[in-house]
mmCIF file with all atom_site columns, C-alpha atoms in Angstrom:
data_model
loop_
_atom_site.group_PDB
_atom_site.id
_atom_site.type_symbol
_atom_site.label_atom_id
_atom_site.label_alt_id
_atom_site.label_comp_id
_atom_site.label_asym_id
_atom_site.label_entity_id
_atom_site.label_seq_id
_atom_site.pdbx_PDB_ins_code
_atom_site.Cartn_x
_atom_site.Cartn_y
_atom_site.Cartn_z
_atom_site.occupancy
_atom_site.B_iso_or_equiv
_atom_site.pdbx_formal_charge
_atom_site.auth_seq_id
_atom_site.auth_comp_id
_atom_site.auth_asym_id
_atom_site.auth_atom_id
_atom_site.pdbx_PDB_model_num
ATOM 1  C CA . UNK W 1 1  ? -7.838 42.599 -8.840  1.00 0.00 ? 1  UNK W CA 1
ATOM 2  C CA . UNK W 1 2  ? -6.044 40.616 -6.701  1.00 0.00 ? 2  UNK W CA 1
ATOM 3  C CA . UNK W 1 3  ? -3.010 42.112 -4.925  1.00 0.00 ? 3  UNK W CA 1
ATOM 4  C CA . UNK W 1 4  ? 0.284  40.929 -5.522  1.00 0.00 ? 4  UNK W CA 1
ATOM 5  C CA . UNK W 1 5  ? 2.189  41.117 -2.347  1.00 0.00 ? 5  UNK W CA 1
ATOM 6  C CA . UNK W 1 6  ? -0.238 39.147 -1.376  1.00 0.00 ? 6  UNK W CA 1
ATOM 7  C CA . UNK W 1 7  ? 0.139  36.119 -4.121  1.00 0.00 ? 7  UNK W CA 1
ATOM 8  C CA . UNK W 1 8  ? 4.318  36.557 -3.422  1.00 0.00 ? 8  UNK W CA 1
ATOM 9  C CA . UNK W 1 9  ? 3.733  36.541 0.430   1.00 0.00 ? 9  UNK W CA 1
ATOM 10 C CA . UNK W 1 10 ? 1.371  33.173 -0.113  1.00 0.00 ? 10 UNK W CA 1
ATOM 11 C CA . UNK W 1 11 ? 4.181  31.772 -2.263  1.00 0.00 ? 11 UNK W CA 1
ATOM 12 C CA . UNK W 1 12 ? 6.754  32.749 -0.065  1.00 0.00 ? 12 UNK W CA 1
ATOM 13 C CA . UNK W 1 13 ? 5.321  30.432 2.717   1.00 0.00 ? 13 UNK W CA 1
ATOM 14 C CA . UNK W 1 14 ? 4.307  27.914 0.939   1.00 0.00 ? 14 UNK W CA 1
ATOM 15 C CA . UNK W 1 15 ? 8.014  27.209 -0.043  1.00 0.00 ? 15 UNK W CA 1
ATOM 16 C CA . UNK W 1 16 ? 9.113  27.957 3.279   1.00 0.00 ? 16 UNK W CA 1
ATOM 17 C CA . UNK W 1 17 ? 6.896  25.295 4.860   1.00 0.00 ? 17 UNK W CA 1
ATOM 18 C CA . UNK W 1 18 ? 7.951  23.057 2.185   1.00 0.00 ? 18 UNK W CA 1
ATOM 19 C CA . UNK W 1 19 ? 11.166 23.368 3.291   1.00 0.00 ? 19 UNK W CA 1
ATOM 20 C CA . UNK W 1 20 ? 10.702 23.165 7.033   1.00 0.00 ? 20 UNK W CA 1
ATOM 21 C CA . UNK W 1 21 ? 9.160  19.752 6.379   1.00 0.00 ? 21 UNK W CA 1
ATOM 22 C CA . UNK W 1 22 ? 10.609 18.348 4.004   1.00 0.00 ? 22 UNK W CA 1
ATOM 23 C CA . UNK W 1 23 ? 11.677 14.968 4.763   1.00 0.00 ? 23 UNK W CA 1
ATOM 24 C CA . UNK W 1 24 ? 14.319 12.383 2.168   1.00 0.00 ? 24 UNK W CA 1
ATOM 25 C CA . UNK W 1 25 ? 13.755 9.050  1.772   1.00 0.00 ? 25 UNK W CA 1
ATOM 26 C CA . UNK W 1 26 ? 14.388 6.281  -0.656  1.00 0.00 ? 26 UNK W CA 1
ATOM 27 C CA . UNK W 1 27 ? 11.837 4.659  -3.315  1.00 0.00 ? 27 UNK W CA 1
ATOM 28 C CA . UNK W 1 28 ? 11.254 0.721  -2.056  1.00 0.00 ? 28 UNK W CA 1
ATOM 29 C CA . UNK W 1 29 ? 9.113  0.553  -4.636  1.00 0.00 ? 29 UNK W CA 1
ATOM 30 C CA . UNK W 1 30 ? 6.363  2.231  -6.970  1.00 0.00 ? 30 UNK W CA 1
ATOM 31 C CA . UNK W 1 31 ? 4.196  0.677  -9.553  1.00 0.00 ? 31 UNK W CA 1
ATOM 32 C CA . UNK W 1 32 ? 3.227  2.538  -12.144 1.00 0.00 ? 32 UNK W CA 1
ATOM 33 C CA . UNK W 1 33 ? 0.476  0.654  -13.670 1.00 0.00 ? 33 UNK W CA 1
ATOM 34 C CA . UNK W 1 34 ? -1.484 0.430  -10.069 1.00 0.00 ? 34 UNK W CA 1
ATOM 35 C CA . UNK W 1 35 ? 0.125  4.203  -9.209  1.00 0.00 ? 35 UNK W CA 1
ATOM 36 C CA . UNK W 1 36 ? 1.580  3.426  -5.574  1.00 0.00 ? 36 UNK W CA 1
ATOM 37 C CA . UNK W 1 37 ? 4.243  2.554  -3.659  1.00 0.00 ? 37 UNK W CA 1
ATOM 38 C CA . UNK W 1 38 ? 6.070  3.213  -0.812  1.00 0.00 ? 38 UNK W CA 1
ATOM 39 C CA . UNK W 1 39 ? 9.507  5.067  0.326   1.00 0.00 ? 39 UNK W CA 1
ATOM 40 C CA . UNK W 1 40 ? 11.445 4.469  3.043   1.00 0.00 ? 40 UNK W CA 1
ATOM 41 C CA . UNK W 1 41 ? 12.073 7.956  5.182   1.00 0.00 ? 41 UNK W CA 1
ATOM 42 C CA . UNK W 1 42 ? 15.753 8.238  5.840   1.00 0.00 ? 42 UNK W CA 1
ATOM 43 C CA . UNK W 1 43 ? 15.346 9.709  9.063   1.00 0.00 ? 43 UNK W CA 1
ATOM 44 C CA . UNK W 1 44 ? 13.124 7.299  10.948  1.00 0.00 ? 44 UNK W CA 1
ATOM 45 C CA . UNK W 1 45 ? 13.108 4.269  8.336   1.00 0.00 ? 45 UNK W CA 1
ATOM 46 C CA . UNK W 1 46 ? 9.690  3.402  7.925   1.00 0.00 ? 46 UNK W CA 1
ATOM 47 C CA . UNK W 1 47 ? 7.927  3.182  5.240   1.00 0.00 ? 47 UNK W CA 1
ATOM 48 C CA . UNK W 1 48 ? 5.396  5.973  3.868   1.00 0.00 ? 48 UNK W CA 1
ATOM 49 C CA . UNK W 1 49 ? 2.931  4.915  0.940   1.00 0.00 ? 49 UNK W CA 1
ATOM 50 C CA . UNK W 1 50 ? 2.970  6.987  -1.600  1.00 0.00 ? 50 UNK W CA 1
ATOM 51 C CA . UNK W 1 51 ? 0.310  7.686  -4.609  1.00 0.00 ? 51 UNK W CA 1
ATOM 52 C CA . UNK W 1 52 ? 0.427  8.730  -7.997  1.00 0.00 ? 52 UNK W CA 1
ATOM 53 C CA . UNK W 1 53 ? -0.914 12.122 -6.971  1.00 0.00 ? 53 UNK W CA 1
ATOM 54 C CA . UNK W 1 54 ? 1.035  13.484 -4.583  1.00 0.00 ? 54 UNK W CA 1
ATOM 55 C CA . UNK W 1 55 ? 4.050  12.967 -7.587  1.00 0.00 ? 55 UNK W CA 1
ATOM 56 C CA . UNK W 1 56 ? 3.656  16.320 -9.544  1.00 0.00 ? 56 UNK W CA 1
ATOM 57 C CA . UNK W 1 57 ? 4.829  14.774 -12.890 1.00 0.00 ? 57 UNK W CA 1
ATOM 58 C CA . UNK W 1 58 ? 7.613  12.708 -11.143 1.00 0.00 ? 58 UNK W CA 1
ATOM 59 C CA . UNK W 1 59 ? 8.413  8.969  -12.139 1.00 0.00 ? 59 UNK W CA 1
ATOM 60 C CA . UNK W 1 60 ? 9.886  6.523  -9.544  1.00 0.00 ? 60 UNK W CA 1
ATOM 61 C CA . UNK W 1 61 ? 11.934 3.934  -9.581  1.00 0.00 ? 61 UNK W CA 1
ATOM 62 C CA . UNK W 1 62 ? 13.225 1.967  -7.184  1.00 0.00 ? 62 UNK W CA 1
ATOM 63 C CA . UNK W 1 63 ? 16.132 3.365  -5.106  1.00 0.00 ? 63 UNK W CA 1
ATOM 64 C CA . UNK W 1 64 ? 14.998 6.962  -6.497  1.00 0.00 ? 64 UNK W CA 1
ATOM 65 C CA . UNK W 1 65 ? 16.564 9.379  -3.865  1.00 0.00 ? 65 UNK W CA 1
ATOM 66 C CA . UNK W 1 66 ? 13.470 11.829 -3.271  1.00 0.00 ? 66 UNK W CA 1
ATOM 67 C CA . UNK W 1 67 ? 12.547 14.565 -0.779  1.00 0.00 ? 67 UNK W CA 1
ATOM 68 C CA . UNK W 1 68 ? 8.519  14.639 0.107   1.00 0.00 ? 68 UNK W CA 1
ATOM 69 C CA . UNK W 1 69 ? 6.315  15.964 2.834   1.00 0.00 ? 69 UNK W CA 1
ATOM 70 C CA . UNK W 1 70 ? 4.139  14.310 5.152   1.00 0.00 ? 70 UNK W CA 1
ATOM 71 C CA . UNK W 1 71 ? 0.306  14.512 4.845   1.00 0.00 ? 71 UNK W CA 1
ATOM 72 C CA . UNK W 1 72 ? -2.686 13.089 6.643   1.00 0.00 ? 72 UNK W CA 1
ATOM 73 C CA . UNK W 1 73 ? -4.480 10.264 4.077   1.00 0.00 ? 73 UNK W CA 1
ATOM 74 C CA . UNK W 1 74 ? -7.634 8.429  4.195   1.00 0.00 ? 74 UNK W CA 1
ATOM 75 C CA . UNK W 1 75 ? -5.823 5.756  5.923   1.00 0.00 ? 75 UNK W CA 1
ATOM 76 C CA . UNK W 1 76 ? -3.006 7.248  7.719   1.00 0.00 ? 76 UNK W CA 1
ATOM 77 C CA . UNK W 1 77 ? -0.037 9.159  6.327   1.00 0.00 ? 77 UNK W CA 1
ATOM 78 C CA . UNK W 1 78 ? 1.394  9.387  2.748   1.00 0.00 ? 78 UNK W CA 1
ATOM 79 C CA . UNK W 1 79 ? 3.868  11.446 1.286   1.00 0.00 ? 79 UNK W CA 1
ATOM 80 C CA . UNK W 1 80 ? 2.929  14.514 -0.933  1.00 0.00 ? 80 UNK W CA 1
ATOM 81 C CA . UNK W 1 81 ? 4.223  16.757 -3.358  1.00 0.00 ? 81 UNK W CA 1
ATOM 82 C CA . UNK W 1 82 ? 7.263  13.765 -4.190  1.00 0.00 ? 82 UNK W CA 1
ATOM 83 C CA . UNK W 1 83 ? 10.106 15.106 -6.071  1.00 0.00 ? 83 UNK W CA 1
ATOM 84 C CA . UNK W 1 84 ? 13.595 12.846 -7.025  1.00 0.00 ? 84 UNK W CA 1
ATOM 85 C CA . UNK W 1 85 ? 16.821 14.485 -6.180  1.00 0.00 ? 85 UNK W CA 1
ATOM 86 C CA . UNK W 1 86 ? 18.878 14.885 -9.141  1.00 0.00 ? 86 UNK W CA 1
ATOM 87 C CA . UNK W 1 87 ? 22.569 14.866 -7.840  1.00 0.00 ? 87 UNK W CA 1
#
């Protein structure tokens, strides 16, 4: 049986990493039928591809305000686990 402190405790820091590196940026573009595109980071302004995977359900469009992490790709950096801010 697996304990459940532990599951909450893995949770826990998951969501506080999450936050801690959570970055904003705006969609420049993403298209849906070849499942990229790229967002400008808000902070630095350069652009970070992005690929249908690292969405989690989400749809872009273009000027989509979303918050994303930073991960290591196959080819440099993308953003992960992309979500749109709803105002």
């Amino acid at each position: 049986m697996v304990n459940n402190y532990l599951i909450n405790s893995l949770n826990f820091t998951a969501l506080l990493i999450f936050y801690i590196f959570t970055m904003k940026g705006t969609v420049k573009f993403f298209n849906e039928s070849k499942g990229y595109g790229f967002i400008t980071n808000d902070d630095t302004g350069k652009d970070i591809f992005v690929h249908a995977t690292g969405l989690n359900g989400e749809v872009l469009e273009e000027g989509d305000q979303v918050e994303f992490i930073e991960e290591e790709g196959r080819k440099g950096m993308v953003a992960a686990q992309v979500r749109v801010v709803h105002d």
